[in-house]
Coordinates of N, CA, C and O in Angstrom, one line a residue:
M1 N -29.3 -32.1 -18.6 CA -29.3 -30.8 -19.0 C -28.8 -29.8 -18.0 O -28.0 -28.9 -18.2
A2 N -29.3 -30.0 -16.7 CA -28.9 -29.1 -15.6 C -27.3 -29.2 -15.4 O -26.7 -28.1 -15.3
A3 N -26.8 -30.4 -15.5 CA -25.3 -30.5 -15.3 C -24.6 -29.8 -16.4 O -23.5 -29.2 -16.1
T4 N -25.0 -29.9 -17.6 CA -24.4 -29.2 -18.7 C -24.4 -27.7 -18.6 O -23.4 -27.0 -18.8
L5 N -25.6 -27.2 -18.2 CA -25.7 -25.7 -18.0 C -24.8 -25.2 -16.9 O -24.1 -24.2 -17.0
L6 N -24.8 -26.0 -15.8 CA -23.9 -25.6 -14.7 C -22.5 -25.7 -15.0 O -21.7 -24.7 -14.7
D7 N -22.1 -26.8 -15.7 CA -20.7 -26.9 -16.1 C -20.2 -25.8 -17.0 O -19.2 -25.2 -16.9
S8 N -21.1 -25.4 -17.9 CA -20.8 -24.4 -18.9 C -20.7 -23.0 -18.2 O -19.8 -22.2 -18.5
A9 N -21.6 -22.7 -17.3 CA -21.5 -21.5 -16.5 C -20.3 -21.4 -15.7 O -19.6 -20.3 -15.6
M10 N -19.9 -22.5 -15.0 CA -18.7 -22.5 -14.1 C -17.5 -22.4 -15.0 O -16.5 -21.6 -14.6
G11 N -17.4 -23.1 -16.1 CA -16.2 -23.0 -17.0 C -16.1 -21.6 -17.6 O -15.0 -21.1 -17.7
A12 N -17.2 -21.0 -18.0 CA -17.1 -19.7 -18.6 C -16.7 -18.6 -17.6 O -15.9 -17.7 -17.9
A13 N -17.1 -18.8 -16.3 CA -16.7 -17.9 -15.3 C -15.1 -17.9 -15.1 O -14.5 -16.9 -15.1
V14 N -14.6 -19.2 -15.1 CA -13.1 -19.3 -15.0 C -12.4 -18.8 -16.2 O -11.5 -18.0 -16.2
H15 N -13.0 -19.2 -17.4 CA -12.3 -18.8 -18.7 C -12.3 -17.3 -18.8 O -11.3 -16.7 -19.4
S16 N -13.3 -16.6 -18.3 CA -13.3 -15.1 -18.4 C -12.2 -14.4 -17.7 O -12.0 -13.2 -17.9
T17 N -11.6 -15.1 -16.7 CA -10.5 -14.5 -15.9 C -9.1 -14.8 -16.5 O -8.2 -14.2 -16.0
L18 N -9.0 -15.6 -17.5 CA -7.7 -16.0 -18.0 C -7.2 -15.1 -19.0 O -8.0 -14.5 -19.8
P19 N -5.9 -15.0 -19.2 CA -5.3 -14.1 -20.2 C -5.6 -14.8 -21.6 O -5.8 -16.0 -21.7
Q20 N -5.5 -13.9 -22.6 CA -5.8 -14.4 -24.0 C -4.7 -15.5 -24.3 O -3.6 -15.4 -24.0
G21 N -5.2 -16.6 -24.9 CA -4.3 -17.7 -25.3 C -4.2 -18.8 -24.2 O -3.7 -19.8 -24.5
S22 N -4.8 -18.5 -23.0 CA -4.8 -19.5 -21.9 C -6.0 -20.4 -22.0 O -7.0 -20.0 -22.7
G23 N -5.9 -21.5 -21.4 CA -7.1 -22.4 -21.4 C -7.2 -23.1 -20.0 O -6.5 -22.8 -19.1
Y24 N -8.2 -24.0 -19.9 CA -8.4 -24.7 -18.7 C -9.0 -26.1 -19.1 O -9.5 -26.3 -20.2
A25 N -8.9 -27.0 -18.1 CA -9.6 -28.3 -18.2 C -10.3 -28.5 -16.9 O -9.8 -28.2 -15.8
T26 N -11.5 -29.1 -17.0 CA -12.3 -29.4 -15.8 C -11.7 -30.6 -15.1 O -11.6 -31.6 -15.8
L27 N -11.4 -30.5 -13.8 CA -10.9 -31.6 -13.1 C -12.0 -32.3 -12.3 O -12.0 -33.5 -12.2
E28 N -12.9 -31.5 -11.8 CA -14.0 -32.1 -11.0 C -15.2 -31.2 -11.1 O -15.1 -30.0 -11.1
V29 N -16.4 -31.9 -11.1 CA -17.7 -31.2 -11.1 C -18.6 -31.9 -10.1 O -18.7 -33.1 -10.1
K30 N -19.3 -31.1 -9.3 CA -20.3 -31.6 -8.4 C -21.5 -30.7 -8.5 O -21.4 -29.5 -8.6
F31 N -22.7 -31.4 -8.6 CA -23.9 -30.6 -8.7 C -25.0 -31.2 -7.8 O -25.0 -32.4 -7.6
N32 N -26.0 -30.4 -7.4 CA -27.1 -30.8 -6.7 C -28.4 -30.4 -7.4 O -28.5 -29.2 -7.8
L33 N -29.3 -31.3 -7.6 CA -30.6 -31.0 -8.2 C -31.6 -30.7 -7.1 O -31.8 -31.6 -6.3
V34 N -32.1 -29.5 -7.0 CA -33.0 -29.1 -5.9 C -34.5 -29.2 -6.3 O -35.3 -29.6 -5.4
R35 N -34.8 -28.9 -7.5 CA -36.2 -29.0 -8.0 C -36.2 -29.6 -9.3 O -35.3 -29.5 -10.1
P36 N -37.3 -30.3 -9.7 CA -37.4 -30.9 -11.0 C -37.4 -29.8 -12.1 O -38.0 -28.7 -11.9
I37 N -36.8 -30.1 -13.2 CA -36.9 -29.2 -14.4 C -37.6 -30.0 -15.5 O -37.2 -31.1 -15.9
T38 N -38.8 -29.4 -15.9 CA -39.6 -30.1 -16.9 C -39.9 -29.1 -18.0 O -39.4 -27.9 -17.9
A39 N -40.6 -29.5 -19.0 CA -41.0 -28.6 -20.1 C -41.8 -27.4 -19.6 O -41.8 -26.3 -20.1
D40 N -42.5 -27.6 -18.5 CA -43.3 -26.5 -17.9 C -42.5 -25.5 -17.1 O -43.0 -24.5 -16.7
T41 N -41.3 -25.8 -16.8 CA -40.4 -24.9 -16.0 C -40.2 -23.6 -16.8 O -40.0 -22.6 -16.2
G42 N -40.1 -23.7 -18.1 CA -39.9 -22.5 -18.9 C -38.4 -22.2 -19.0 O -37.5 -23.1 -18.8
R43 N -38.1 -20.9 -19.2 CA -36.7 -20.5 -19.3 C -36.0 -20.6 -18.0 O -36.5 -20.4 -16.9
V44 N -34.7 -21.0 -18.1 CA -33.8 -21.1 -16.9 C -32.6 -20.2 -17.1 O -32.2 -19.9 -18.3
L45 N -32.0 -19.7 -16.0 CA -30.8 -18.9 -16.1 C -29.7 -19.6 -15.3 O -29.9 -20.0 -14.1
A46 N -28.6 -19.7 -15.9 CA -27.4 -20.3 -15.3 C -26.4 -19.1 -15.0 O -26.1 -18.4 -16.0
E47 N -26.0 -19.0 -13.8 CA -25.1 -17.9 -13.5 C -23.9 -18.5 -12.7 O -24.1 -19.2 -11.7
G48 N -22.7 -18.2 -13.2 CA -21.5 -18.8 -12.5 C -20.6 -17.7 -12.0 O -20.6 -16.5 -12.5
R49 N -19.7 -18.0 -11.0 CA -18.8 -17.1 -10.5 C -17.5 -17.8 -10.0 O -17.6 -19.0 -9.6
V50 N -16.4 -17.2 -10.1 CA -15.2 -17.8 -9.6 C -15.1 -17.6 -8.1 O -15.3 -16.5 -7.6
I51 N -14.7 -18.7 -7.4 CA -14.5 -18.7 -6.0 C -13.1 -18.4 -5.7 O -12.7 -17.6 -4.9
H52 N -12.2 -19.1 -6.5 CA -10.7 -18.9 -6.3 C -10.0 -19.0 -7.6 O -10.3 -20.0 -8.4
G53 N -9.2 -18.1 -8.0 CA -8.5 -18.1 -9.2 C -7.0 -18.1 -8.9 O -6.4 -17.1 -8.6
G54 N -6.4 -19.3 -8.9 CA -5.0 -19.4 -8.6 C -4.1 -19.4 -9.9 O -4.6 -19.1 -11.0
K55 N -2.9 -19.8 -9.7 CA -2.0 -19.9 -10.9 C -2.2 -21.2 -11.7 O -2.0 -21.2 -12.9
T56 N -2.5 -22.3 -11.0 CA -2.7 -23.6 -11.7 C -4.0 -24.2 -11.5 O -4.4 -25.0 -12.3
V57 N -4.8 -23.8 -10.5 CA -6.1 -24.3 -10.2 C -7.1 -23.2 -9.9 O -6.7 -22.2 -9.2
A58 N -8.3 -23.3 -10.4 CA -9.4 -22.3 -10.1 C -10.6 -23.1 -9.7 O -10.8 -24.2 -10.1
T59 N -11.4 -22.5 -8.8 CA -12.6 -23.2 -8.4 C -13.8 -22.2 -8.7 O -13.6 -20.9 -8.6
S60 N -14.9 -22.7 -9.0 CA -16.1 -21.9 -9.3 C -17.4 -22.5 -8.9 O -17.4 -23.7 -8.5
E61 N -18.4 -21.7 -8.9 CA -19.7 -22.2 -8.5 C -20.8 -21.6 -9.4 O -20.5 -20.6 -10.1
A62 N -21.9 -22.3 -9.5 CA -23.0 -21.8 -10.4 C -24.3 -22.2 -9.8 O -24.4 -23.2 -9.1
G63 N -25.3 -21.4 -10.2 CA -26.7 -21.7 -9.8 C -27.6 -21.7 -11.0 O -27.3 -21.0 -12.0
L64 N -28.6 -22.5 -11.0 CA -29.6 -22.6 -12.1 C -30.9 -22.2 -11.5 O -31.4 -22.8 -10.6
R65 N -31.6 -21.1 -12.1 CA -32.8 -20.6 -11.5 C -33.9 -20.5 -12.6 O -33.6 -20.4 -13.8
D66 N -35.1 -20.6 -12.1 CA -36.2 -20.4 -13.1 C -36.6 -19.0 -13.2 O -35.9 -18.1 -12.6
S67 N -37.6 -18.6 -14.0 CA -37.9 -17.2 -14.3 C -38.4 -16.5 -13.1 O -38.3 -15.2 -13.0
A68 N -38.8 -17.2 -12.0 CA -39.3 -16.6 -10.8 C -38.1 -16.4 -9.8 O -38.3 -15.9 -8.7
G69 N -36.9 -16.9 -10.2 CA -35.8 -16.8 -9.3 C -35.6 -18.0 -8.4 O -34.7 -18.0 -7.5
K70 N -36.4 -19.0 -8.5 CA -36.3 -20.2 -7.6 C -35.1 -21.0 -8.0 O -34.9 -21.3 -9.2
L71 N -34.3 -21.5 -7.1 CA -33.2 -22.3 -7.3 C -33.6 -23.7 -7.8 O -34.4 -24.4 -7.1
L72 N -33.1 -24.1 -8.9 CA -33.4 -25.4 -9.5 C -32.2 -26.4 -9.2 O -32.4 -27.6 -9.0
A73 N -31.0 -25.9 -9.3 CA -29.8 -26.7 -9.2 C -28.6 -25.8 -8.9 O -28.6 -24.6 -9.2
H74 N -27.6 -26.4 -8.3 CA -26.4 -25.6 -8.0 C -25.2 -26.6 -8.0 O -25.4 -27.8 -7.9
G75 N -24.0 -26.0 -8.2 CA -22.8 -26.9 -8.3 C -21.5 -26.1 -8.1 O -21.5 -24.9 -8.0
T76 N -20.4 -26.9 -8.0 CA -19.1 -26.4 -7.9 C -18.2 -27.1 -8.9 O -18.5 -28.3 -9.3
S77 N -17.1 -26.5 -9.2 CA -16.2 -27.1 -10.2 C -14.7 -26.7 -9.8 O -14.5 -25.6 -9.3
T78 N -13.8 -27.6 -10.2 CA -12.4 -27.3 -10.0 C -11.8 -27.4 -11.4 O -12.0 -28.4 -12.1
C79 N -11.0 -26.4 -11.8 CA -10.4 -26.4 -13.1 C -8.9 -26.3 -13.1 O -8.3 -25.6 -12.2
L80 N -8.2 -27.0 -13.9 CA -6.8 -26.9 -14.1 C -6.5 -25.9 -15.1 O -7.0 -25.9 -16.2
L81 N -5.6 -24.9 -14.8 CA -5.3 -23.8 -15.7 C -4.0 -24.1 -16.5 O -3.1 -24.7 -15.9
R82 N -4.0 -23.7 -17.7 CA -2.8 -23.8 -18.5 C -2.5 -22.6 -19.3 O -3.3 -21.8 -19.5

């Protein structure tokens, strides 16, 4: 679940910078699980941002936090732009 949320946040960050009609494909994803995520964790927030937006490749990062702001997981992604 954490990997899916991080990948979605990183992809959405990249996608939000592209012109209409453009797309991307994920080339690589890496993530680190920092704390366990259980049913007791409650709501989580995934937030992504673009690190580099080039002509053919973009990189992004994301963090997953609990409602108290504690880091649960973080990751990076490389996307191929088209």
